[in-house]
mmCIF file of C-alpha atoms and ligand atoms in Angstrom:
data_model
loop_
_atom_site.group_PDB
_atom_site.id
_atom_site.type_symbol
_atom_site.label_atom_id
_atom_site.label_comp_id
_atom_site.label_asym_id
_atom_site.label_seq_id
_atom_site.Cartn_x
_atom_site.Cartn_y
_atom_site.Cartn_z
ATOM 1 C CA MET B 1 0.000 0.000 0.000
ATOM 2 C CA LEU B 2 1.677 3.201 -1.146
ATOM 3 C CA VAL B 3 -0.914 5.713 -0.136
ATOM 4 C CA ARG B 4 -2.155 5.526 3.439
ATOM 5 C CA PRO B 5 -4.404 8.493 4.253
ATOM 6 C CA ARG B 6 -4.215 7.606 7.961
ATOM 7 C CA ARG B 7 -0.522 8.567 8.051
ATOM 8 C CA LEU B 8 -1.447 12.240 8.265
ATOM 9 C CA ARG B 9 -4.035 11.626 10.968
ATOM 10 C CA GLN B 10 -1.831 10.067 13.610
ATOM 11 C CA LYS B 11 -1.019 13.031 15.821
ATOM 12 C CA GLU B 12 -2.760 16.262 16.689
ATOM 13 C CA VAL B 13 0.255 18.310 15.556
ATOM 14 C CA LEU B 14 0.147 16.672 12.140
ATOM 15 C CA ARG B 15 -3.605 16.967 11.844
ATOM 16 C CA GLU B 16 -3.320 20.671 12.582
ATOM 17 C CA MET B 17 -0.473 21.063 10.099
ATOM 18 C CA VAL B 18 -2.519 19.706 7.213
ATOM 19 C CA ARG B 19 -5.811 21.265 8.217
ATOM 20 C CA GLU B 20 -7.546 22.836 5.204
ATOM 21 C CA THR B 21 -10.156 25.080 6.791
ATOM 22 C CA LYS B 22 -8.819 27.973 8.842
ATOM 23 C CA MET B 23 -11.160 30.175 10.838
ATOM 24 C CA SER B 24 -10.924 33.051 13.231
ATOM 25 C CA PRO B 25 -13.287 34.939 15.547
ATOM 26 C CA ASN B 26 -12.726 37.982 13.287
ATOM 27 C CA SER B 27 -15.235 36.505 10.864
ATOM 28 C CA LEU B 28 -18.056 35.906 13.363
ATOM 29 C CA ILE B 29 -21.182 38.053 13.585
ATOM 30 C CA TYR B 30 -23.557 37.843 16.532
ATOM 31 C CA PRO B 31 -27.264 38.600 15.859
ATOM 32 C CA MET B 32 -28.855 40.488 18.754
ATOM 33 C CA PHE B 33 -32.430 41.585 19.517
ATOM 34 C CA ILE B 34 -33.004 45.076 20.921
ATOM 35 C CA LYS B 35 -36.437 45.859 22.297
ATOM 36 C CA GLU B 36 -37.811 49.349 22.825
ATOM 37 C CA GLY B 37 -38.245 50.168 26.510
ATOM 38 C CA SER B 38 -36.010 49.972 29.534
ATOM 39 C CA ASN B 39 -34.731 47.424 31.972
ATOM 40 C CA ILE B 40 -35.524 44.520 29.649
ATOM 41 C CA VAL B 41 -33.593 41.245 29.673
ATOM 42 C CA GLU B 42 -36.134 38.699 28.423
ATOM 43 C CA GLU B 43 -35.218 35.196 27.469
ATOM 44 C CA ILE B 44 -36.700 34.135 24.133
ATOM 45 C CA PRO B 45 -38.769 31.006 24.858
ATOM 46 C CA SER B 46 -37.825 29.062 21.723
ATOM 47 C CA MET B 47 -34.191 30.233 21.841
ATOM 48 C CA GLU B 48 -32.945 29.367 25.285
ATOM 49 C CA GLY B 49 -29.866 31.383 26.172
ATOM 50 C CA GLN B 50 -30.829 34.221 23.809
ATOM 51 C CA PHE B 51 -32.437 37.392 25.117
ATOM 52 C CA ARG B 52 -34.217 40.551 24.104
ATOM 53 C CA TYR B 53 -32.346 43.490 25.581
ATOM 54 C CA SER B 54 -33.314 47.127 25.876
ATOM 55 C CA VAL B 55 -30.812 49.845 25.042
ATOM 56 C CA ASP B 56 -29.974 50.317 28.741
ATOM 57 C CA THR B 57 -29.235 46.594 29.309
ATOM 58 C CA MET B 58 -27.415 45.615 26.111
ATOM 59 C CA SER B 59 -23.957 46.715 27.246
ATOM 60 C CA ASP B 60 -23.271 43.680 29.451
ATOM 61 C CA LYS B 61 -23.810 41.353 26.526
ATOM 62 C CA LEU B 62 -21.731 43.531 24.199
ATOM 63 C CA ALA B 63 -18.913 43.517 26.748
ATOM 64 C CA LYS B 64 -19.047 39.702 26.947
ATOM 65 C CA LEU B 65 -18.917 39.372 23.180
ATOM 66 C CA LYS B 66 -15.955 41.691 23.011
ATOM 67 C CA GLU B 67 -14.204 39.749 25.738
ATOM 68 C CA ALA B 68 -14.770 36.520 23.782
ATOM 69 C CA GLY B 69 -13.246 38.094 20.675
ATOM 70 C CA VAL B 70 -16.457 38.650 18.705
ATOM 71 C CA LYS B 71 -16.076 41.990 16.972
ATOM 72 C CA SER B 72 -19.274 42.323 14.958
ATOM 73 C CA VAL B 73 -22.901 42.469 15.986
ATOM 74 C CA MET B 74 -26.023 42.509 13.841
ATOM 75 C CA LEU B 75 -28.907 44.392 15.433
ATOM 76 C CA PHE B 76 -32.600 43.555 15.069
ATOM 77 C CA GLY B 77 -35.176 45.939 16.503
ATOM 78 C CA ILE B 78 -38.423 45.236 18.291
ATOM 79 C CA PRO B 79 -40.495 48.443 18.453
ATOM 80 C CA LYS B 80 -43.235 49.181 21.008
ATOM 81 C CA GLU B 81 -45.728 50.090 18.300
ATOM 82 C CA LYS B 82 -46.123 48.495 14.908
ATOM 83 C CA ASP B 83 -48.119 50.005 12.043
ATOM 84 C CA GLU B 84 -49.069 49.415 8.396
ATOM 85 C CA LEU B 85 -46.017 51.245 7.047
ATOM 86 C CA GLY B 86 -43.492 50.138 9.658
ATOM 87 C CA THR B 87 -42.690 53.738 10.590
ATOM 88 C CA GLY B 88 -40.683 52.584 13.622
ATOM 89 C CA ALA B 89 -37.990 51.317 11.253
ATOM 90 C CA TYR B 90 -37.068 54.778 10.001
ATOM 91 C CA ALA B 91 -37.963 56.969 12.997
ATOM 92 C CA SER B 92 -34.923 58.999 14.059
ATOM 93 C CA ASN B 93 -35.559 57.971 17.689
ATOM 94 C CA GLY B 94 -36.452 54.381 16.731
ATOM 95 C CA VAL B 95 -35.145 51.473 18.771
ATOM 96 C CA ILE B 96 -32.240 50.624 16.464
ATOM 97 C CA GLN B 97 -31.273 54.258 15.901
ATOM 98 C CA THR B 98 -31.133 54.765 19.672
ATOM 99 C CA ALA B 99 -29.254 51.501 20.197
ATOM 100 C CA LEU B 100 -26.696 52.403 17.530
ATOM 101 C CA ARG B 101 -25.955 55.826 19.010
ATOM 102 C CA GLU B 102 -25.479 54.304 22.450
ATOM 103 C CA ALA B 103 -23.514 51.279 21.264
ATOM 104 C CA LYS B 104 -21.130 53.288 19.098
ATOM 105 C CA LYS B 105 -20.451 55.601 22.027
ATOM 106 C CA ASN B 106 -19.673 52.803 24.491
ATOM 107 C CA PHE B 107 -18.126 50.265 22.108
ATOM 108 C CA PRO B 108 -16.367 52.284 19.425
ATOM 109 C CA ASP B 109 -14.214 49.321 18.430
ATOM 110 C CA LEU B 110 -17.103 46.922 17.807
ATOM 111 C CA PHE B 111 -18.605 46.774 14.309
ATOM 112 C CA PHE B 112 -22.363 47.301 14.207
ATOM 113 C CA ILE B 113 -24.482 46.014 11.359
ATOM 114 C CA ALA B 114 -28.136 47.002 11.068
ATOM 115 C CA ASP B 115 -30.530 44.487 9.576
ATOM 116 C CA VAL B 116 -32.792 46.386 7.179
ATOM 117 C CA CYS B 117 -36.302 44.969 6.866
ATOM 118 C CA MET B 118 -39.846 46.046 7.570
ATOM 119 C CA CYS B 119 -41.286 42.862 9.096
ATOM 120 C CA GLU B 120 -40.403 43.625 12.722
ATOM 121 C CA TYR B 121 -42.089 47.035 12.345
ATOM 122 C CA THR B 122 -45.243 46.325 10.349
ATOM 123 C CA SER B 123 -48.549 45.450 12.030
ATOM 124 C CA HIS B 124 -49.149 42.759 9.387
ATOM 125 C CA GLY B 125 -45.665 41.253 9.739
ATOM 126 C CA HIS B 126 -44.811 41.308 6.038
ATOM 127 C CA CYS B 127 -41.455 42.621 4.851
ATOM 128 C CA GLY B 128 -42.912 45.526 2.893
ATOM 129 C CA VAL B 129 -45.830 47.761 2.019
ATOM 130 C CA LEU B 130 -49.101 45.985 1.338
ATOM 131 C CA HIS B 131 -51.278 46.600 -1.668
ATOM 132 C CA GLY B 132 -54.295 44.526 -0.778
ATOM 133 C CA TYR B 133 -52.752 41.169 0.044
ATOM 134 C CA GLU B 134 -49.641 41.710 -2.098
ATOM 135 C CA VAL B 135 -46.311 43.146 -1.002
ATOM 136 C CA ASP B 136 -45.637 46.100 -3.294
ATOM 137 C CA ASN B 137 -41.990 45.846 -4.316
ATOM 138 C CA ASP B 138 -41.293 49.358 -5.558
ATOM 139 C CA ALA B 139 -43.226 51.136 -2.830
ATOM 140 C CA THR B 140 -41.248 49.107 -0.283
ATOM 141 C CA LEU B 141 -37.952 50.294 -1.787
ATOM 142 C CA GLU B 142 -38.779 53.826 -0.640
ATOM 143 C CA LEU B 143 -39.105 52.663 2.975
ATOM 144 C CA LEU B 144 -35.975 50.523 2.811
ATOM 145 C CA LYS B 145 -33.972 53.495 1.519
ATOM 146 C CA LYS B 146 -35.198 55.689 4.369
ATOM 147 C CA THR B 147 -34.531 52.944 6.916
ATOM 148 C CA ALA B 148 -30.996 52.178 5.740
ATOM 149 C CA LEU B 149 -30.093 55.868 5.615
ATOM 150 C CA SER B 150 -31.459 56.481 9.073
ATOM 151 C CA TYR B 151 -29.427 53.562 10.531
ATOM 152 C CA VAL B 152 -26.265 54.843 8.900
ATOM 153 C CA GLN B 153 -26.930 58.360 10.155
ATOM 154 C CA ALA B 154 -27.294 56.873 13.652
ATOM 155 C CA GLY B 155 -23.874 55.210 13.323
ATOM 156 C CA ALA B 156 -24.321 51.795 11.658
ATOM 157 C CA ASP B 157 -21.018 50.555 10.225
ATOM 158 C CA MET B 158 -22.789 48.412 7.622
ATOM 159 C CA VAL B 159 -26.373 47.725 6.554
ATOM 160 C CA ALA B 160 -27.823 44.327 5.719
ATOM 161 C CA PRO B 161 -31.097 44.303 3.764
ATOM 162 C CA SER B 162 -33.025 41.087 4.462
ATOM 163 C CA ASP B 163 -36.376 41.907 2.866
ATOM 164 C CA MET B 164 -35.823 40.215 -0.543
ATOM 165 C CA MET B 165 -37.401 43.024 -2.582
ATOM 166 C CA ASP B 166 -35.997 43.314 -6.109
ATOM 167 C CA GLY B 167 -33.636 46.214 -6.702
ATOM 168 C CA ARG B 168 -33.117 47.104 -3.076
ATOM 169 C CA VAL B 169 -29.328 46.893 -3.055
ATOM 170 C CA LEU B 170 -29.027 49.450 -5.852
ATOM 171 C CA ALA B 171 -31.699 51.647 -4.284
ATOM 172 C CA ILE B 172 -29.914 51.643 -0.918
ATOM 173 C CA ARG B 173 -26.487 52.109 -2.544
ATOM 174 C CA ASN B 174 -27.649 55.195 -4.426
ATOM 175 C CA THR B 175 -29.316 56.661 -1.349
ATOM 176 C CA LEU B 176 -26.244 56.175 0.823
ATOM 177 C CA ASP B 177 -23.984 57.622 -1.874
ATOM 178 C CA ASN B 178 -26.202 60.660 -2.337
ATOM 179 C CA HIS B 179 -25.882 61.407 1.367
ATOM 180 C CA GLY B 180 -22.113 61.108 1.566
ATOM 181 C CA PHE B 181 -22.059 57.519 2.864
ATOM 182 C CA GLU B 182 -20.345 55.943 -0.124
ATOM 183 C CA HIS B 183 -17.871 54.281 2.280
ATOM 184 C CA ILE B 184 -20.566 52.269 4.131
ATOM 185 C CA PRO B 185 -20.725 48.666 2.866
ATOM 186 C CA ILE B 186 -23.861 46.670 2.140
ATOM 187 C CA MET B 187 -24.111 43.022 3.128
ATOM 188 C CA SER B 188 -27.016 41.676 1.120
ATOM 189 C CA TYR B 189 -29.167 38.785 2.232
ATOM 190 C CA ALA B 190 -29.070 37.946 -1.469
ATOM 191 C CA VAL B 191 -29.931 34.267 -1.226
ATOM 192 C CA LYS B 192 -32.632 33.996 1.380
ATOM 193 C CA TYR B 193 -34.933 31.021 1.220
ATOM 194 C CA ALA B 194 -38.510 30.909 2.534
ATOM 195 C CA SER B 195 -37.669 28.703 5.485
ATOM 196 C CA THR B 196 -39.364 27.136 8.469
ATOM 197 C CA PHE B 197 -36.028 27.497 10.242
ATOM 198 C CA TYR B 198 -36.937 31.172 10.925
ATOM 199 C CA THR B 199 -39.798 30.214 13.240
ATOM 200 C CA PRO B 200 -38.061 30.955 16.579
ATOM 201 C CA PHE B 201 -36.837 34.323 15.236
ATOM 202 C CA ARG B 202 -40.409 35.327 14.438
ATOM 203 C CA ASP B 203 -41.274 34.432 18.001
ATOM 204 C CA ALA B 204 -38.415 36.560 19.224
ATOM 205 C CA ALA B 205 -39.317 39.568 17.104
ATOM 206 C CA GLY B 206 -43.098 39.070 16.970
ATOM 207 C CA SER B 207 -42.727 39.300 13.195
ATOM 208 C CA ALA B 208 -44.684 36.324 11.860
ATOM 209 C CA PRO B 209 -46.891 37.404 8.941
ATOM 210 C CA SER B 210 -50.502 37.833 10.068
ATOM 211 C CA PHE B 211 -51.738 36.187 6.849
ATOM 212 C CA GLY B 212 -50.126 34.124 4.106
ATOM 213 C CA ASP B 213 -46.393 33.487 3.996
ATOM 214 C CA ARG B 214 -43.236 35.013 2.548
ATOM 215 C CA LYS B 215 -43.063 32.827 -0.549
ATOM 216 C CA SER B 216 -43.764 35.686 -2.971
ATOM 217 C CA TYR B 217 -40.501 37.338 -1.981
ATOM 218 C CA GLN B 218 -38.226 34.773 -0.270
ATOM 219 C CA MET B 219 -36.855 31.962 -2.425
ATOM 220 C CA ASP B 220 -38.268 28.505 -3.095
ATOM 221 C CA TYR B 221 -35.892 26.042 -1.446
ATOM 222 C CA HIS B 222 -36.010 23.686 -4.401
ATOM 223 C CA ASN B 223 -33.982 26.161 -6.460
ATOM 224 C CA ARG B 224 -30.267 26.268 -7.060
ATOM 225 C CA LYS B 225 -29.781 28.299 -10.252
ATOM 226 C CA GLU B 226 -31.973 31.011 -8.829
ATOM 227 C CA ALA B 227 -29.471 31.419 -6.001
ATOM 228 C CA LEU B 228 -26.798 32.307 -8.528
ATOM 229 C CA LYS B 229 -29.180 34.689 -10.274
ATOM 230 C CA GLU B 230 -29.881 36.515 -6.994
ATOM 231 C CA ALA B 231 -26.240 36.553 -5.897
ATOM 232 C CA LEU B 232 -24.872 37.828 -9.219
ATOM 233 C CA LEU B 233 -27.632 40.421 -9.466
ATOM 234 C CA ASP B 234 -26.815 41.828 -6.042
ATOM 235 C CA VAL B 235 -23.098 41.971 -6.807
ATOM 236 C CA LYS B 236 -23.979 43.956 -9.932
ATOM 237 C CA GLU B 237 -26.152 46.279 -7.838
ATOM 238 C CA GLY B 238 -23.205 47.011 -5.581
ATOM 239 C CA ALA B 239 -23.453 44.500 -2.736
ATOM 240 C CA ASP B 240 -20.101 44.223 -0.946
ATOM 241 C CA ILE B 241 -20.886 40.939 0.805
ATOM 242 C CA ILE B 242 -23.388 38.273 -0.237
ATOM 243 C CA MET B 243 -25.230 36.210 2.338
ATOM 244 C CA VAL B 244 -26.789 32.772 2.066
ATOM 245 C CA LYS B 245 -29.489 31.909 4.591
ATOM 246 C CA PRO B 246 -30.224 29.535 6.311
ATOM 247 C CA ALA B 247 -26.855 27.767 6.511
ATOM 248 C CA LEU B 248 -27.047 24.121 7.473
ATOM 249 C CA SER B 249 -29.501 22.838 4.882
ATOM 250 C CA TYR B 250 -27.985 25.081 2.198
ATOM 251 C CA LEU B 251 -24.271 24.324 2.227
ATOM 252 C CA ASP B 252 -24.396 23.265 -1.431
ATOM 253 C CA ILE B 253 -25.657 26.759 -2.213
ATOM 254 C CA VAL B 254 -22.939 28.364 -0.081
ATOM 255 C CA ARG B 255 -20.341 26.494 -2.124
ATOM 256 C CA GLU B 256 -21.854 27.391 -5.487
ATOM 257 C CA VAL B 257 -22.294 31.031 -4.609
ATOM 258 C CA ALA B 258 -18.776 31.251 -3.176
ATOM 259 C CA ASP B 259 -17.397 29.817 -6.420
ATOM 260 C CA ALA B 260 -19.481 32.169 -8.561
ATOM 261 C CA VAL B 261 -18.944 35.596 -6.995
ATOM 262 C CA ASN B 262 -15.873 37.727 -6.404
ATOM 263 C CA VAL B 263 -17.025 39.142 -3.063
ATOM 264 C CA PRO B 264 -16.957 37.575 0.422
ATOM 265 C CA VAL B 265 -19.791 35.167 1.189
ATOM 266 C CA ALA B 266 -21.529 35.045 4.554
ATOM 267 C CA ALA B 267 -23.756 32.265 5.856
ATOM 268 C CA TYR B 268 -26.360 32.676 8.585
ATOM 269 C CA SER B 269 -27.095 29.798 10.972
ATOM 270 C CA VAL B 270 -30.603 30.893 11.792
ATOM 271 C CA SER B 271 -32.779 30.646 14.868
ATOM 272 C CA GLY B 272 -34.195 27.201 14.046
ATOM 273 C CA GLU B 273 -30.700 25.740 13.691
ATOM 274 C CA TYR B 274 -29.844 27.141 17.113
ATOM 275 C CA ALA B 275 -33.084 25.810 18.613
ATOM 276 C CA MET B 276 -32.475 22.295 17.260
ATOM 277 C CA VAL B 277 -29.078 22.097 18.898
ATOM 278 C CA LYS B 278 -30.468 23.355 22.211
ATOM 279 C CA ALA B 279 -33.254 20.784 22.091
ATOM 280 C CA ALA B 280 -30.823 17.950 21.361
ATOM 281 C CA LYS B 281 -28.597 19.116 24.185
ATOM 282 C CA HIS B 282 -31.500 19.011 26.640
ATOM 283 C CA LEU B 283 -32.486 15.558 25.553
ATOM 284 C CA GLY B 284 -28.901 14.471 26.120
ATOM 285 C CA TYR B 285 -28.539 13.366 22.510
ATOM 286 C CA MET B 286 -25.387 15.312 21.571
ATOM 287 C CA ASP B 287 -22.600 17.346 23.072
ATOM 288 C CA GLU B 288 -23.545 20.970 22.394
ATOM 289 C CA LYS B 289 -20.052 22.395 22.121
ATOM 290 C CA LYS B 290 -18.765 19.680 19.829
ATOM 291 C CA VAL B 291 -21.743 19.908 17.535
ATOM 292 C CA ILE B 292 -21.599 23.711 17.154
ATOM 293 C CA CYS B 293 -17.886 23.448 16.323
ATOM 294 C CA GLU B 294 -18.646 20.895 13.640
ATOM 295 C CA MET B 295 -21.501 22.969 12.227
ATOM 296 C CA ALA B 296 -19.344 26.101 12.093
ATOM 297 C CA THR B 297 -16.530 24.271 10.359
ATOM 298 C CA GLY B 298 -18.950 22.893 7.771
ATOM 299 C CA VAL B 299 -20.071 26.403 6.924
ATOM 300 C CA TYR B 300 -16.517 27.677 6.395
ATOM 301 C CA ARG B 301 -15.498 24.532 4.516
ATOM 302 C CA ALA B 302 -18.458 25.117 2.173
ATOM 303 C CA GLY B 303 -16.935 28.461 1.209
ATOM 304 C CA ALA B 304 -18.300 31.065 3.604
ATOM 305 C CA SER B 305 -15.729 33.450 5.021
ATOM 306 C CA ILE B 306 -18.181 35.108 7.394
ATOM 307 C CA TYR B 307 -20.487 33.295 9.808
ATOM 308 C CA LEU B 308 -23.559 34.713 11.525
ATOM 309 C CA THR B 309 -24.566 32.658 14.529
ATOM 310 C CA TYR B 310 -26.269 32.960 17.895
ATOM 311 C CA TYR B 311 -23.396 30.776 19.140
ATOM 312 C CA ALA B 312 -20.771 33.380 18.149
ATOM 313 C CA GLU B 313 -19.457 33.785 21.681
ATOM 314 C CA GLU B 314 -19.081 30.042 22.273
ATOM 315 C CA ILE B 315 -17.548 29.429 18.848
ATOM 316 C CA ALA B 316 -15.064 32.269 19.329
ATOM 317 C CA GLU B 317 -13.937 30.560 22.542
ATOM 318 C CA CYS B 318 -13.534 27.248 20.672
ATOM 319 C CA MET B 319 -11.471 28.952 17.991
ATOM 320 C CA LYS B 320 -9.268 30.670 20.555
ATOM 321 C CA LYS B 321 -8.658 27.415 22.397
ATOM 322 C CA GLY B 322 -7.816 25.698 19.133
ATOM 323 C CA ASP B 323 -10.696 23.211 19.263
ATOM 324 C CA ILE B 324 -11.389 24.305 15.696
ATOM 325 C CA GLY B 325 -9.695 26.575 13.167
HETATM 326 C C1 PBG F 1 -36.150 39.739 8.724
HETATM 327 C C2 PBG F 1 -35.288 38.593 9.109
HETATM 328 C C3 PBG F 1 -35.645 37.293 9.473
HETATM 329 C C4 PBG F 1 -34.469 36.653 9.859
HETATM 330 C C5 PBG F 1 -33.443 37.557 9.688
HETATM 331 N N1 PBG F 1 -33.958 38.739 9.198
HETATM 332 C C6 PBG F 1 -36.975 36.647 9.591
HETATM 333 C C7 PBG F 1 -37.767 36.342 8.400
HETATM 334 O O1 PBG F 1 -37.367 36.535 7.254
HETATM 335 O O2 PBG F 1 -38.905 35.909 8.627
HETATM 336 C C8 PBG F 1 -34.369 35.259 10.384
HETATM 337 C C9 PBG F 1 -33.214 35.000 11.290
HETATM 338 C C10 PBG F 1 -33.313 33.765 12.096
HETATM 339 O O3 PBG F 1 -34.226 32.944 11.953
HETATM 340 O O4 PBG F 1 -32.421 33.589 12.938
HETATM 341 N N2 PBG F 1 -36.784 39.626 7.514
#
């Protein structure tokens, strides 16, 4: 036998030497829920270990993330009042605007990304303006432009549109440029599938659609070529980073998109992926830490260079200790 693959697997030092996937906490993004009000630290029932914070309580968590080596945070807002047009999303004293001003003051070296979408702010829970029972694409663009601009004016380091309206990357790019924010990058949720894995998030944000579903704007999960269409389109519109979401059931798509585009690719391990691991942990079926390390590595191996995960803090610790990466 000339070739014995096991030769390179004999010792940890050798395994580490030939390791193909390298990762670092620099590429982790932690998604965080900020709720309007004060003195709020509420655990999200379907996402044990994840909380809704108010602006006055978020600093402890931000400090912990920083300590763990997580440098980037993606903020989602939960307003007190929701209405037809999601006005809370672009109010200058809205929950995310307030959070950004405070966070940038206290954590100037953390990188804050604002998720841009209407669904947490609309009374009907859809990601845009309704025209009867349809989401009106072009009317929604106007609100997304206002929302993105208002987050950037409040201090967002990057914006991440997650609404899946057509043309929104270009619309946001032009708006930011016209206001002197040409240096602010856009991370586009370009390839976002209509997924049941978002269920716990909708619990967390109270953003489940009050009728119908999101299939007229989020992608059909049977489709592969369409992912390339969306990704390439958003690169053309000026997206600086392309995201694929969810992660675990879509690693084939992560690989194809990563091979097809010339920008960094991010993958988002969504709320349902987190909830499944927690459930398995409680049933005693799997070791939580080992399984999240394996999941993270799979995402990077598939071609993502950025990873959004509710386990960012734990994974950063694993990377620092050398358990992975
Ligand atoms: C907003 C948005 C959603 C998620 C991220 N941004 C929910 C949705 O599309 O219904 C899901 C994130 C997660 O499940 O962790 N549109």
